[in-house]
Amino acid sequence: MVMTEARGASEITDPAQLRQQLQDQGVRFLLSSFVELTGIPKAKLVPVTHLEDVAKDGAGFAGFAVGNMGQGPHSPDIAAVPDFTSLTVLPWRPDVAWVAGDVHVAGEPWPYCPRGILKRQIARAARLGYSFKVGVEPEFFLLRREANGSVSLADAADSLAKPCYDQRTLSRNLDFLTTLVGYLQELGWDPYANDHEDANGQFEIDWAFADCLTTADRFIFFRYMTKVLAEQQGWIASFMPKPFSHLTGTGAHFHMSLWDAAGDRTLFHNPGDPMGLSDAAYQFIAGLKVHASALAAITSPTVNSYKRLVMGNARSGATWAPVYVCYGGNNRTQMLRVPGPGRVENRTVDGACNPYLAMAALLAAGLDGIERGLEAGPPEHRNMYELSPETLLSEGIAVLPATLSDAIDALEADEVVRSALGADFARTYIAAKREEWESYHSAVSQWEIDNYLDIY
Ligand code: GLU
Ligand code: MG
């Protein structure tokens, strides 16, 4: 139970006392970490003997070397100031503790820090009397790279047409999964369900929901830990949204609810409502629907994300991914599913998302729905994959963006979501994603060679 102790330690606010406690439990190093625009963690390894220094001044980095941090090679250092409430002792390496940081420059919060962007929305929600809780359902593939460079499933026997929940396939992977889930238990995250997912080679690990910042930090750590543990087996754990065109893609569904500012009382639950939702929950849903296209640019942030948000082409029979802007009850063809009373599941979010940005944008959109008293409209009960183009048109059902390029256009046009990101960061994000799209679009693919080369 190393981690439970460490989280206890993290409640100590005096850095000298925290250092002593960590040293007493055998921690020798800190991974003083933060993420940039893509959500990929960066870190410095700091001997725990220097914890007081890093607590005061942060760990220093050349921002331009990191990625998109709003800096050039001439800019002053960025400093990742650790938030010790996120302190997490590496379960496989208990002499090292990871900690998430908030980026500062010259002593001031830096507007290009995704964690800072989420904290700003959390503060805004608190001013309105709300706190935001989120649970995430991360899916991932376990893969291996062959000598010839090709990628195949880590478990070569995982070949059923409908592998979801398959007990024998799950059992062949017990060593990896029980190690991973055991670590989550040690960390005190309360994992409660794990399954073989709908694609060959794909798994999902679920743990208890928490305040949005805690869940975002944990999702960052979870991706890192899963990738490290897979690497130790010679495998790749991939959270890429759609690694195989014929298999179901990789979601990271967010289960969301608003609570009172103290986080004690849910404001989404109404036992008298058919779906168990309050008026505020319906207005939050309405906000997510109104801003759906712009939100996609954040929750589904890569070129590849849009190859997941389709309804055909999955070997298992369904992609289980949303295509239309809609909500409904316990129905997995919806963009927003209400699986039970008092919460809303957003199924657009994928494994490549930056959870800080995704949560900030979703919270801002939901709050906009509440502030403007927007109407969610009637819930959907149909199999959305079966609706004809005529029905979609006559009922005015909106389609999620088909490409990253379309999503970025929608983000550019959406003042609410852009201002949640902050004007400077939004501009940088839009420019970076346009560049990503153009780089992709300018590459001639094998599909084009196969379909055009000897035709035209
Ligand atoms: N893997 C599916 C997706 O891309 C979701 C499957 C599920 O419902 O858990 O969203
Ligand atoms: Mg799933």
CSV table of C-alpha atoms and ligand atoms in Angstrom, one decimal:
chain,number,residue,atom,x,y,z
A,1,MET,CA,0.0,0.0,0.0
A,2,VAL,CA,2.9,2.3,-0.8
A,3,MET,CA,0.7,4.8,-2.6
A,4,THR,CA,-2.0,5.2,0.0
A,5,GLU,CA,0.8,6.2,2.3
A,6,ALA,CA,2.3,8.5,-0.3
A,7,ARG,CA,-1.1,10.2,-1.0
A,8,GLY,CA,-1.3,10.7,2.8
A,9,ALA,CA,2.2,12.3,2.6
A,10,SER,CA,1.1,14.6,-0.1
A,11,GLU,CA,-1.4,16.2,2.2
A,12,ILE,CA,1.6,17.6,4.1
A,13,THR,CA,2.0,21.1,3.0
A,14,ASP,CA,5.4,21.8,4.5
A,15,PRO,CA,8.0,20.7,1.9
A,16,ALA,CA,10.7,19.8,4.4
A,17,GLN,CA,8.3,17.5,6.3
A,18,LEU,CA,7.1,16.0,3.0
A,19,ARG,CA,10.8,15.3,2.0
A,20,GLN,CA,11.4,13.7,5.3
A,21,GLN,CA,8.4,11.4,5.0
A,22,LEU,CA,9.3,10.4,1.4
A,23,GLN,CA,12.8,9.7,2.4
A,24,ASP,CA,11.6,7.6,5.3
A,25,GLN,CA,9.5,5.5,3.0
A,26,GLY,CA,12.5,5.0,0.6
A,27,VAL,CA,11.7,7.6,-2.2
A,28,ARG,CA,15.0,8.8,-3.6
A,29,PHE,CA,13.9,10.7,-6.7
A,30,LEU,CA,11.0,12.9,-8.0
A,31,LEU,CA,9.8,12.9,-11.6
A,32,SER,CA,8.8,16.5,-11.7
A,33,SER,CA,6.4,16.4,-14.6
A,34,PHE,CA,4.0,18.5,-16.7
A,35,VAL,CA,2.3,18.2,-20.1
A,36,GLU,CA,2.3,20.4,-23.1
A,37,LEU,CA,-0.4,20.7,-25.8
A,38,THR,CA,-0.6,17.1,-26.8
A,39,GLY,CA,-0.8,15.7,-23.2
A,40,ILE,CA,2.4,13.8,-23.5
A,41,PRO,CA,4.2,14.1,-20.1
A,42,LYS,CA,7.7,15.6,-19.8
A,43,ALA,CA,9.8,15.5,-16.7
A,44,LYS,CA,13.0,16.1,-14.9
A,45,LEU,CA,14.4,13.6,-12.5
A,46,VAL,CA,15.2,15.5,-9.3
A,47,PRO,CA,16.8,13.9,-6.2
A,48,VAL,CA,14.3,14.1,-3.4
A,49,THR,CA,17.0,15.9,-1.3
A,50,HIS,CA,16.1,18.9,-3.5
A,51,LEU,CA,12.4,18.7,-2.9
A,52,GLU,CA,12.3,22.1,-1.2
A,53,ASP,CA,14.0,23.8,-4.1
A,54,VAL,CA,11.6,22.3,-6.7
A,55,ALA,CA,8.6,23.1,-4.5
A,56,LYS,CA,9.6,26.7,-4.4
A,57,ASP,CA,11.0,27.4,-7.9
A,58,GLY,CA,9.7,24.5,-9.9
A,59,ALA,CA,11.8,22.3,-12.3
A,60,GLY,CA,13.2,24.4,-15.2
A,61,PHE,CA,12.8,23.5,-18.9
A,62,ALA,CA,13.5,25.1,-22.2
A,63,GLY,CA,9.9,25.5,-23.4
A,64,PHE,CA,10.7,25.4,-27.1
A,65,ALA,CA,12.4,22.0,-26.7
A,66,VAL,CA,9.2,20.6,-25.1
A,67,GLY,CA,6.7,21.2,-27.9
A,68,ASN,CA,3.9,23.7,-28.1
A,69,MET,CA,4.5,25.9,-25.0
A,70,GLY,CA,4.1,29.3,-26.7
A,71,GLN,CA,7.8,29.8,-26.7
A,72,GLY,CA,10.8,30.2,-29.0
A,73,PRO,CA,14.4,29.1,-28.6
A,74,HIS,CA,15.1,32.6,-27.2
A,75,SER,CA,12.4,32.5,-24.4
A,76,PRO,CA,13.1,32.3,-20.7
A,77,ASP,CA,12.8,28.9,-18.9
A,78,ILE,CA,9.4,27.5,-18.0
A,79,ALA,CA,9.1,26.2,-14.5
A,80,ALA,CA,6.9,23.2,-13.7
A,81,VAL,CA,5.9,23.8,-10.1
A,82,PRO,CA,4.8,20.5,-8.5
A,83,ASP,CA,1.3,20.1,-7.1
A,84,PHE,CA,2.1,17.6,-4.4
A,85,THR,CA,-1.6,16.5,-4.1
A,86,SER,CA,-0.9,14.5,-7.3
A,87,LEU,CA,2.2,12.8,-5.8
A,88,THR,CA,2.3,9.2,-7.0
A,89,VAL,CA,5.0,6.7,-6.1
A,90,LEU,CA,5.8,4.5,-9.2
A,91,PRO,CA,4.4,1.1,-8.1
A,92,TRP,CA,7.1,-0.7,-10.1
A,93,ARG,CA,9.9,1.6,-8.9
A,94,PRO,CA,9.0,2.7,-5.4
A,95,ASP,CA,12.2,4.8,-5.0
A,96,VAL,CA,10.8,7.2,-7.6
A,97,ALA,CA,7.7,9.4,-7.2
A,98,TRP,CA,5.9,11.2,-10.0
A,99,VAL,CA,4.2,14.6,-9.5
A,100,ALA,CA,2.2,16.7,-11.9
A,101,GLY,CA,3.2,20.4,-12.2
A,102,ASP,CA,1.7,23.7,-13.2
A,103,VAL,CA,3.8,25.7,-15.6
A,104,HIS,CA,5.0,29.1,-14.6
A,105,VAL,CA,7.2,31.7,-16.4
A,106,ALA,CA,8.9,34.4,-14.4
A,107,GLY,CA,6.8,33.4,-11.4
A,108,GLU,CA,3.4,33.8,-13.2
A,109,PRO,CA,1.0,31.1,-14.3
A,110,TRP,CA,1.8,30.5,-18.0
A,111,PRO,CA,-1.3,30.5,-20.3
A,112,TYR,CA,0.0,27.6,-22.4
A,113,CYS,CA,-0.1,25.2,-19.4
A,114,PRO,CA,-3.0,22.7,-20.1
A,115,ARG,CA,-3.3,21.9,-16.4
A,116,GLY,CA,-3.6,25.6,-15.6
A,117,ILE,CA,-6.3,25.9,-18.3
A,118,LEU,CA,-8.3,23.3,-16.5
A,119,LYS,CA,-7.7,24.9,-13.1
A,120,ARG,CA,-9.1,28.2,-14.5
A,121,GLN,CA,-12.3,26.5,-15.6
A,122,ILE,CA,-12.5,24.7,-12.2
A,123,ALA,CA,-12.2,28.2,-10.5
A,124,ARG,CA,-14.9,29.6,-12.8
A,125,ALA,CA,-17.2,26.6,-12.0
A,126,ALA,CA,-16.6,27.2,-8.3
A,127,ARG,CA,-17.6,30.8,-8.6
A,128,LEU,CA,-20.9,29.6,-10.0
A,129,GLY,CA,-21.3,27.2,-7.1
A,130,TYR,CA,-20.2,24.0,-9.0
A,131,SER,CA,-17.5,21.4,-8.9
A,132,PHE,CA,-16.9,18.9,-11.8
A,133,LYS,CA,-16.4,15.2,-11.3
A,134,VAL,CA,-15.2,12.9,-14.0
A,135,GLY,CA,-14.6,9.2,-14.4
A,136,VAL,CA,-12.6,8.0,-17.4
A,137,GLU,CA,-12.8,4.6,-19.3
A,138,PRO,CA,-9.4,4.2,-20.9
A,139,GLU,CA,-9.1,1.7,-23.7
A,140,PHE,CA,-5.8,0.6,-25.2
A,141,PHE,CA,-4.2,-2.0,-27.5
A,142,LEU,CA,-1.4,-4.3,-26.6
A,143,LEU,CA,0.9,-4.7,-29.6
A,144,ARG,CA,4.3,-5.8,-30.6
A,145,ARG,CA,6.6,-4.7,-33.4
A,146,GLU,CA,7.9,-7.5,-35.6
A,147,ALA,CA,11.4,-7.7,-36.9
A,148,ASN,CA,10.3,-6.4,-40.4
A,149,GLY,CA,8.8,-3.3,-38.7
A,150,SER,CA,5.2,-4.3,-39.0
A,151,VAL,CA,2.9,-4.1,-36.0
A,152,SER,CA,0.9,-7.1,-34.7
A,153,LEU,CA,-1.1,-8.0,-31.6
A,154,ALA,CA,0.9,-8.9,-28.5
A,155,ASP,CA,-1.4,-11.9,-28.2
A,156,ALA,CA,-1.2,-13.7,-31.5
A,157,ALA,CA,-4.0,-16.0,-30.5
A,158,ASP,CA,-6.5,-13.1,-30.1
A,159,SER,CA,-8.4,-13.6,-33.3
A,160,LEU,CA,-12.1,-14.0,-32.5
A,161,ALA,CA,-14.5,-12.0,-34.7
A,162,LYS,CA,-16.3,-10.9,-31.5
A,163,PRO,CA,-13.6,-10.9,-28.9
A,164,CYS,CA,-15.3,-8.5,-26.4
A,165,TYR,CA,-15.5,-9.9,-22.9
A,166,ASP,CA,-14.1,-13.2,-24.0
A,167,GLN,CA,-13.0,-15.1,-20.9
A,168,ARG,CA,-10.2,-17.2,-22.4
A,169,THR,CA,-8.7,-14.2,-24.3
A,170,LEU,CA,-8.8,-12.2,-21.1
A,171,SER,CA,-7.2,-15.1,-19.2
A,172,ARG,CA,-4.2,-15.3,-21.6
A,173,ASN,CA,-3.5,-11.7,-20.6
A,174,LEU,CA,-4.0,-12.1,-16.8
A,175,ASP,CA,-0.3,-11.5,-15.9
A,176,PHE,CA,-0.2,-8.1,-17.5
A,177,LEU,CA,-3.7,-7.0,-16.4
A,178,THR,CA,-3.5,-8.2,-12.8
A,179,THR,CA,-0.2,-6.5,-12.4
A,180,LEU,CA,-1.6,-3.2,-13.8
A,181,VAL,CA,-4.8,-3.4,-11.8
A,182,GLY,CA,-2.9,-4.4,-8.6
A,183,TYR,CA,-0.8,-1.3,-9.0
A,184,LEU,CA,-4.0,0.8,-9.3
A,185,GLN,CA,-5.2,-0.8,-6.1
A,186,GLU,CA,-1.9,0.0,-4.4
A,187,LEU,CA,-2.3,3.6,-5.5
A,188,GLY,CA,-5.7,3.8,-3.9
A,189,TRP,CA,-7.6,4.5,-7.2
A,190,ASP,CA,-10.2,1.8,-6.5
A,191,PRO,CA,-10.2,0.0,-9.9
A,192,TYR,CA,-13.6,-1.8,-10.2
A,193,ALA,CA,-13.8,-3.4,-13.7
A,194,ASN,CA,-11.5,-4.6,-16.4
A,195,ASP,CA,-12.3,-6.2,-19.7
A,196,HIS,CA,-11.2,-7.4,-23.1
A,197,GLU,CA,-12.7,-4.8,-25.3
A,198,ASP,CA,-14.4,-5.0,-28.7
A,199,ALA,CA,-11.3,-5.1,-30.9
A,200,ASN,CA,-8.7,-7.9,-31.0
A,201,GLY,CA,-5.8,-6.9,-28.7
A,202,GLN,CA,-7.8,-4.2,-26.9
A,203,PHE,CA,-8.5,-3.8,-23.2
A,204,GLU,CA,-10.2,-1.4,-20.8
A,205,ILE,CA,-9.4,-0.6,-17.2
A,206,ASP,CA,-11.9,1.4,-15.1
A,207,TRP,CA,-11.3,3.0,-11.7
A,208,ALA,CA,-13.5,5.2,-9.4
A,209,PHE,CA,-14.4,8.7,-10.6
A,210,ALA,CA,-13.1,11.8,-8.7
A,211,ASP,CA,-12.8,15.5,-9.1
A,212,CYS,CA,-11.8,16.4,-12.6
A,213,LEU,CA,-8.2,17.5,-11.9
A,214,THR,CA,-7.5,14.2,-10.0
A,215,THR,CA,-8.9,12.2,-12.8
A,216,ALA,CA,-7.0,14.1,-15.4
A,217,ASP,CA,-3.7,13.7,-13.5
A,218,ARG,CA,-4.5,9.9,-13.1
A,219,PHE,CA,-5.3,9.5,-16.8
A,220,ILE,CA,-1.9,11.1,-17.7
A,221,PHE,CA,-0.2,8.8,-15.2
A,222,PHE,CA,-2.2,5.7,-16.3
A,223,ARG,CA,-1.2,6.1,-20.0
A,224,TYR,CA,2.5,6.5,-18.9
A,225,MET,CA,2.4,3.5,-16.5
A,226,THR,CA,0.6,1.3,-19.0
A,227,LYS,CA,3.1,2.1,-21.7
A,228,VAL,CA,6.1,1.6,-19.4
A,229,LEU,CA,4.8,-1.8,-18.2
A,230,ALA,CA,4.1,-2.9,-21.8
A,231,GLU,CA,7.6,-1.8,-22.8
A,232,GLN,CA,9.0,-4.0,-20.1
A,233,GLN,CA,7.3,-6.9,-21.9
A,234,GLY,CA,8.7,-5.8,-25.3
A,235,TRP,CA,5.2,-4.6,-26.3
A,236,ILE,CA,3.6,-1.3,-27.2
A,237,ALA,CA,0.5,-0.2,-25.3
A,238,SER,CA,-1.2,2.1,-27.7
A,239,PHE,CA,-3.9,4.7,-27.0
A,240,MET,CA,-4.0,5.8,-30.7
A,241,PRO,CA,-7.7,6.3,-31.6
A,242,LYS,CA,-7.9,4.0,-34.6
A,243,PRO,CA,-4.8,1.9,-35.2
A,244,PHE,CA,-6.6,-0.7,-37.4
A,245,SER,CA,-9.1,0.3,-40.0
A,246,HIS,CA,-11.1,-2.9,-39.7
A,247,LEU,CA,-11.3,-2.9,-35.9
A,248,THR,CA,-13.2,-0.9,-33.3
A,249,GLY,CA,-11.2,2.2,-32.2
A,250,THR,CA,-9.9,3.4,-28.8
A,251,GLY,CA,-12.1,5.6,-26.8
A,252,ALA,CA,-11.6,7.2,-23.4
A,253,HIS,CA,-15.2,7.9,-22.5
A,254,PHE,CA,-15.7,10.6,-19.8
A,255,HIS,CA,-18.5,10.1,-17.2
A,256,MET,CA,-19.4,13.6,-16.0
A,257,SER,CA,-21.4,15.2,-13.2
A,258,LEU,CA,-21.6,18.5,-11.5
A,259,TRP,CA,-21.7,18.7,-7.7
A,260,ASP,CA,-21.9,21.6,-5.3
A,261,ALA,CA,-18.7,23.6,-4.9
A,262,ALA,CA,-17.6,21.5,-1.9
A,263,GLY,CA,-18.1,18.3,-4.0
A,264,ASP,CA,-20.5,16.8,-1.4
A,265,ARG,CA,-23.8,16.9,-3.1
A,266,THR,CA,-24.6,15.9,-6.7
A,267,LEU,CA,-26.5,18.5,-8.7
A,268,PHE,CA,-27.1,16.1,-11.7
A,269,HIS,CA,-29.4,13.6,-9.9
A,270,ASN,CA,-33.1,13.8,-9.8
A,271,PRO,CA,-34.8,10.6,-8.8
A,272,GLY,CA,-38.1,11.9,-10.1
A,273,ASP,CA,-36.9,12.1,-13.7
A,274,PRO,CA,-37.2,9.2,-16.2
A,275,MET,CA,-33.4,9.2,-16.8
A,276,GLY,CA,-32.6,10.3,-13.2
A,277,LEU,CA,-31.3,13.7,-14.4
A,278,SER,CA,-31.8,17.2,-13.0
A,279,ASP,CA,-32.6,20.3,-15.0
A,280,ALA,CA,-29.0,21.4,-14.7
A,281,ALA,CA,-27.9,18.0,-16.2
A,282,TYR,CA,-30.2,18.5,-19.2
A,283,GLN,CA,-28.9,22.1,-19.7
A,284,PHE,CA,-25.3,20.8,-19.4
A,285,ILE,CA,-26.2,18.2,-22.1
A,286,ALA,CA,-27.7,21.0,-24.2
A,287,GLY,CA,-24.4,22.9,-23.9
A,288,LEU,CA,-22.4,19.9,-25.0
A,289,LYS,CA,-24.7,19.5,-28.1
A,290,VAL,CA,-24.5,23.1,-29.1
A,291,HIS,CA,-20.7,23.1,-28.9
A,292,ALA,CA,-20.2,19.5,-30.1
A,293,SER,CA,-18.3,20.3,-33.3
A,294,ALA,CA,-15.8,22.6,-31.6
A,295,LEU,CA,-15.4,20.2,-28.7
A,296,ALA,CA,-14.5,17.4,-31.1
A,297,ALA,CA,-11.3,19.4,-31.9
A,298,ILE,CA,-10.2,18.9,-28.3
A,299,THR,CA,-11.7,15.6,-27.3
A,300,SER,CA,-10.8,13.9,-30.6
A,301,PRO,CA,-7.6,15.8,-31.3
A,302,THR,CA,-5.7,14.0,-34.1
A,303,VAL,CA,-6.1,13.3,-37.8
A,304,ASN,CA,-6.6,9.7,-36.8
A,305,SER,CA,-9.4,10.4,-34.3
A,306,TYR,CA,-11.9,11.0,-37.1
A,307,LYS,CA,-11.3,7.5,-38.5
A,308,ARG,CA,-12.7,6.3,-35.2
A,309,LEU,CA,-15.9,8.4,-35.3
A,310,VAL,CA,-17.6,6.3,-38.0
A,311,MET,CA,-20.2,3.7,-37.9
A,312,GLY,CA,-19.2,1.1,-40.6
A,313,ASN,CA,-16.1,-1.0,-41.0
A,314,ALA,CA,-15.7,-2.8,-37.7
A,315,ARG,CA,-15.1,-6.5,-37.9
A,316,SER,CA,-17.0,-7.1,-34.6
A,317,GLY,CA,-20.2,-5.6,-36.2
A,318,ALA,CA,-20.1,-2.2,-34.6
A,319,THR,CA,-17.6,0.6,-33.9
A,320,TRP,CA,-19.5,1.7,-30.8
A,321,ALA,CA,-18.3,5.2,-31.6
A,322,PRO,CA,-20.6,8.3,-32.0
A,323,VAL,CA,-21.3,9.8,-35.3
A,324,TYR,CA,-24.2,12.2,-34.6
A,325,VAL,CA,-24.8,15.0,-32.1
A,326,CYS,CA,-27.4,13.3,-29.9
A,327,TYR,CA,-28.0,12.0,-26.4
A,328,GLY,CA,-30.0,9.1,-25.0
A,329,GLY,CA,-30.3,6.6,-22.2
A,330,ASN,CA,-28.3,3.3,-21.9
A,331,ASN,CA,-27.7,3.3,-25.7
A,332,ARG,CA,-24.1,3.1,-27.0
A,333,THR,CA,-24.9,4.6,-30.4
A,334,GLN,CA,-25.3,8.0,-28.8
A,335,MET,CA,-22.7,10.8,-28.5
A,336,LEU,CA,-23.9,11.3,-24.9
A,337,ARG,CA,-25.1,8.3,-23.1
A,338,VAL,CA,-26.9,8.3,-19.8
A,339,PRO,CA,-26.0,4.9,-18.4
A,340,GLY,CA,-27.6,5.5,-15.0
A,341,PRO,CA,-29.0,8.3,-12.9
A,342,GLY,CA,-26.9,11.4,-12.2
A,343,ARG,CA,-24.2,11.3,-14.8
A,344,VAL,CA,-23.6,11.8,-18.5
A,345,GLU,CA,-21.1,9.8,-20.5
A,346,ASN,CA,-19.3,11.6,-23.4
A,347,ARG,CA,-18.3,8.9,-26.0
A,348,THR,CA,-16.5,11.2,-28.4
A,349,VAL,CA,-13.4,11.4,-26.2
A,350,ASP,CA,-10.5,9.3,-27.5
A,351,GLY,CA,-7.3,7.9,-26.1
A,352,ALA,CA,-5.2,10.6,-27.7
A,353,CYS,CA,-6.9,13.5,-25.8
A,354,ASN,CA,-5.2,15.8,-23.5
A,355,PRO,CA,-7.5,15.3,-20.5
A,356,TYR,CA,-6.9,18.7,-19.0
A,357,LEU,CA,-8.0,20.5,-22.2
A,358,ALA,CA,-10.8,18.0,-22.8
A,359,MET,CA,-12.2,18.5,-19.3
A,360,ALA,CA,-11.8,22.3,-19.5
A,361,ALA,CA,-13.6,22.5,-22.8
A,362,LEU,CA,-16.4,20.1,-21.8
A,363,LEU,CA,-16.9,22.0,-18.5
A,364,ALA,CA,-17.1,25.3,-20.3
A,365,ALA,CA,-19.6,24.1,-22.9
A,366,GLY,CA,-21.8,22.5,-20.2
A,367,LEU,CA,-21.7,25.6,-18.0
A,368,ASP,CA,-22.7,27.6,-21.1
A,369,GLY,CA,-25.7,25.4,-21.4
A,370,ILE,CA,-26.6,26.0,-17.8
A,371,GLU,CA,-26.0,29.8,-17.9
A,372,ARG,CA,-28.1,30.2,-21.0
A,373,GLY,CA,-30.8,27.7,-19.8
A,374,LEU,CA,-30.5,25.8,-23.1
A,375,GLU,CA,-32.8,22.9,-23.9
A,376,ALA,CA,-31.4,19.4,-24.6
A,377,GLY,CA,-34.4,18.4,-26.7
A,378,PRO,CA,-35.9,14.9,-26.4
A,379,PRO,CA,-33.6,11.9,-25.8
A,380,GLU,CA,-32.9,9.5,-28.6
A,381,HIS,CA,-33.9,5.8,-28.2
A,382,ARG,CA,-33.1,4.6,-31.7
A,383,ASN,CA,-30.1,2.7,-33.1
A,384,MET,CA,-28.4,5.8,-34.5
A,385,TYR,CA,-26.4,3.7,-36.9
A,386,GLU,CA,-29.6,2.8,-38.8
A,387,LEU,CA,-30.9,6.3,-39.5
A,388,SER,CA,-31.2,7.0,-43.2
A,389,PRO,CA,-29.7,10.2,-44.7
A,390,GLU,CA,-33.3,11.4,-45.4
A,391,THR,CA,-34.2,11.0,-41.7
A,392,LEU,CA,-31.1,12.8,-40.6
A,393,LEU,CA,-31.9,15.7,-42.9
A,394,SER,CA,-35.6,15.9,-42.1
A,395,GLU,CA,-35.0,15.8,-38.4
A,396,GLY,CA,-32.1,18.1,-38.5
A,397,ILE,CA,-29.7,15.7,-36.7
A,398,ALA,CA,-26.2,17.2,-36.8
A,399,VAL,CA,-23.2,15.0,-37.7
A,400,LEU,CA,-19.9,15.3,-35.8
A,401,PRO,CA,-17.0,16.7,-37.9
A,402,ALA,CA,-15.7,14.2,-40.4
A,403,THR,CA,-12.1,15.4,-40.3
A,404,LEU,CA,-9.7,17.2,-38.0
A,405,SER,CA,-9.8,20.0,-40.4
A,406,ASP,CA,-13.6,20.4,-40.1
A,407,ALA,CA,-13.3,20.2,-36.3
A,408,ILE,CA,-10.7,23.0,-36.2
A,409,ASP,CA,-12.8,25.2,-38.4
A,410,ALA,CA,-15.7,24.7,-35.8
A,411,LEU,CA,-13.3,25.5,-32.9
A,412,GLU,CA,-12.2,28.6,-34.6
A,413,ALA,CA,-15.9,29.7,-34.9
A,414,ASP,CA,-16.8,28.9,-31.3
A,415,GLU,CA,-16.1,31.7,-28.9
A,416,VAL,CA,-17.2,29.8,-25.8
A,417,VAL,CA,-14.7,26.9,-26.3
A,418,ARG,CA,-11.9,29.2,-27.5
A,419,SER,CA,-12.2,31.4,-24.5
A,420,ALA,CA,-12.2,28.4,-22.2
A,421,LEU,CA,-8.8,27.6,-23.7
A,422,GLY,CA,-7.7,31.3,-23.5
A,423,ALA,CA,-7.2,33.4,-26.6
A,424,ASP,CA,-3.4,32.8,-27.0
A,425,PHE,CA,-3.5,29.1,-26.3
A,426,ALA,CA,-6.5,28.7,-28.7
A,427,ARG,CA,-4.6,30.4,-31.5
A,428,THR,CA,-1.6,28.2,-30.9
A,429,TYR,CA,-3.8,25.1,-30.7
A,430,ILE,CA,-5.6,25.9,-33.9
A,431,ALA,CA,-2.3,26.6,-35.7
A,432,ALA,CA,-0.7,23.4,-34.5
A,433,LYS,CA,-3.6,21.3,-35.5
A,434,ARG,CA,-3.9,22.9,-38.9
A,435,GLU,CA,-0.2,22.1,-39.5
A,436,GLU,CA,-0.9,18.5,-38.4
A,437,TRP,CA,-3.7,18.3,-40.8
A,438,GLU,CA,-1.7,19.8,-43.7
A,439,SER,CA,1.2,17.5,-43.0
A,440,TYR,CA,-1.1,14.5,-43.2
A,441,HIS,CA,-3.0,15.7,-46.2
A,442,SER,CA,0.1,16.4,-48.2
A,443,ALA,CA,1.4,12.8,-47.8
A,444,VAL,CA,0.3,10.5,-50.6
A,445,SER,CA,-1.1,7.3,-49.0
A,446,GLN,CA,-1.0,3.7,-50.0
A,447,TRP,CA,-4.8,3.9,-50.5
A,448,GLU,CA,-4.3,6.5,-53.2
A,449,ILE,CA,-1.7,4.4,-55.0
A,450,ASP,CA,-3.9,1.3,-54.8
A,451,ASN,CA,-6.9,3.1,-56.1
A,452,TYR,CA,-5.6,5.7,-58.6
A,453,LEU,CA,-2.2,4.7,-59.9
A,454,ASP,CA,-3.1,2.4,-62.7
A,455,ILE,CA,-6.6,3.8,-63.2
A,456,TYR,CA,-5.9,7.3,-64.3
B,1,GLU,N1,-14.1,1.3,-28.4
B,1,GLU,C1,-15.3,2.0,-28.5
B,1,GLU,C2,-14.9,3.5,-28.9
B,1,GLU,O1,-14.1,3.7,-29.7
B,1,GLU,C3,-16.2,1.9,-27.3
B,1,GLU,C4,-16.6,0.6,-26.9
B,1,GLU,C5,-17.4,0.7,-25.6
B,1,GLU,O2,-18.6,1.0,-25.6
B,1,GLU,O3,-16.8,0.6,-24.5
B,1,GLU,O4,-15.5,4.4,-28.4
B,2,MG,MG,-15.1,0.6,-23.5
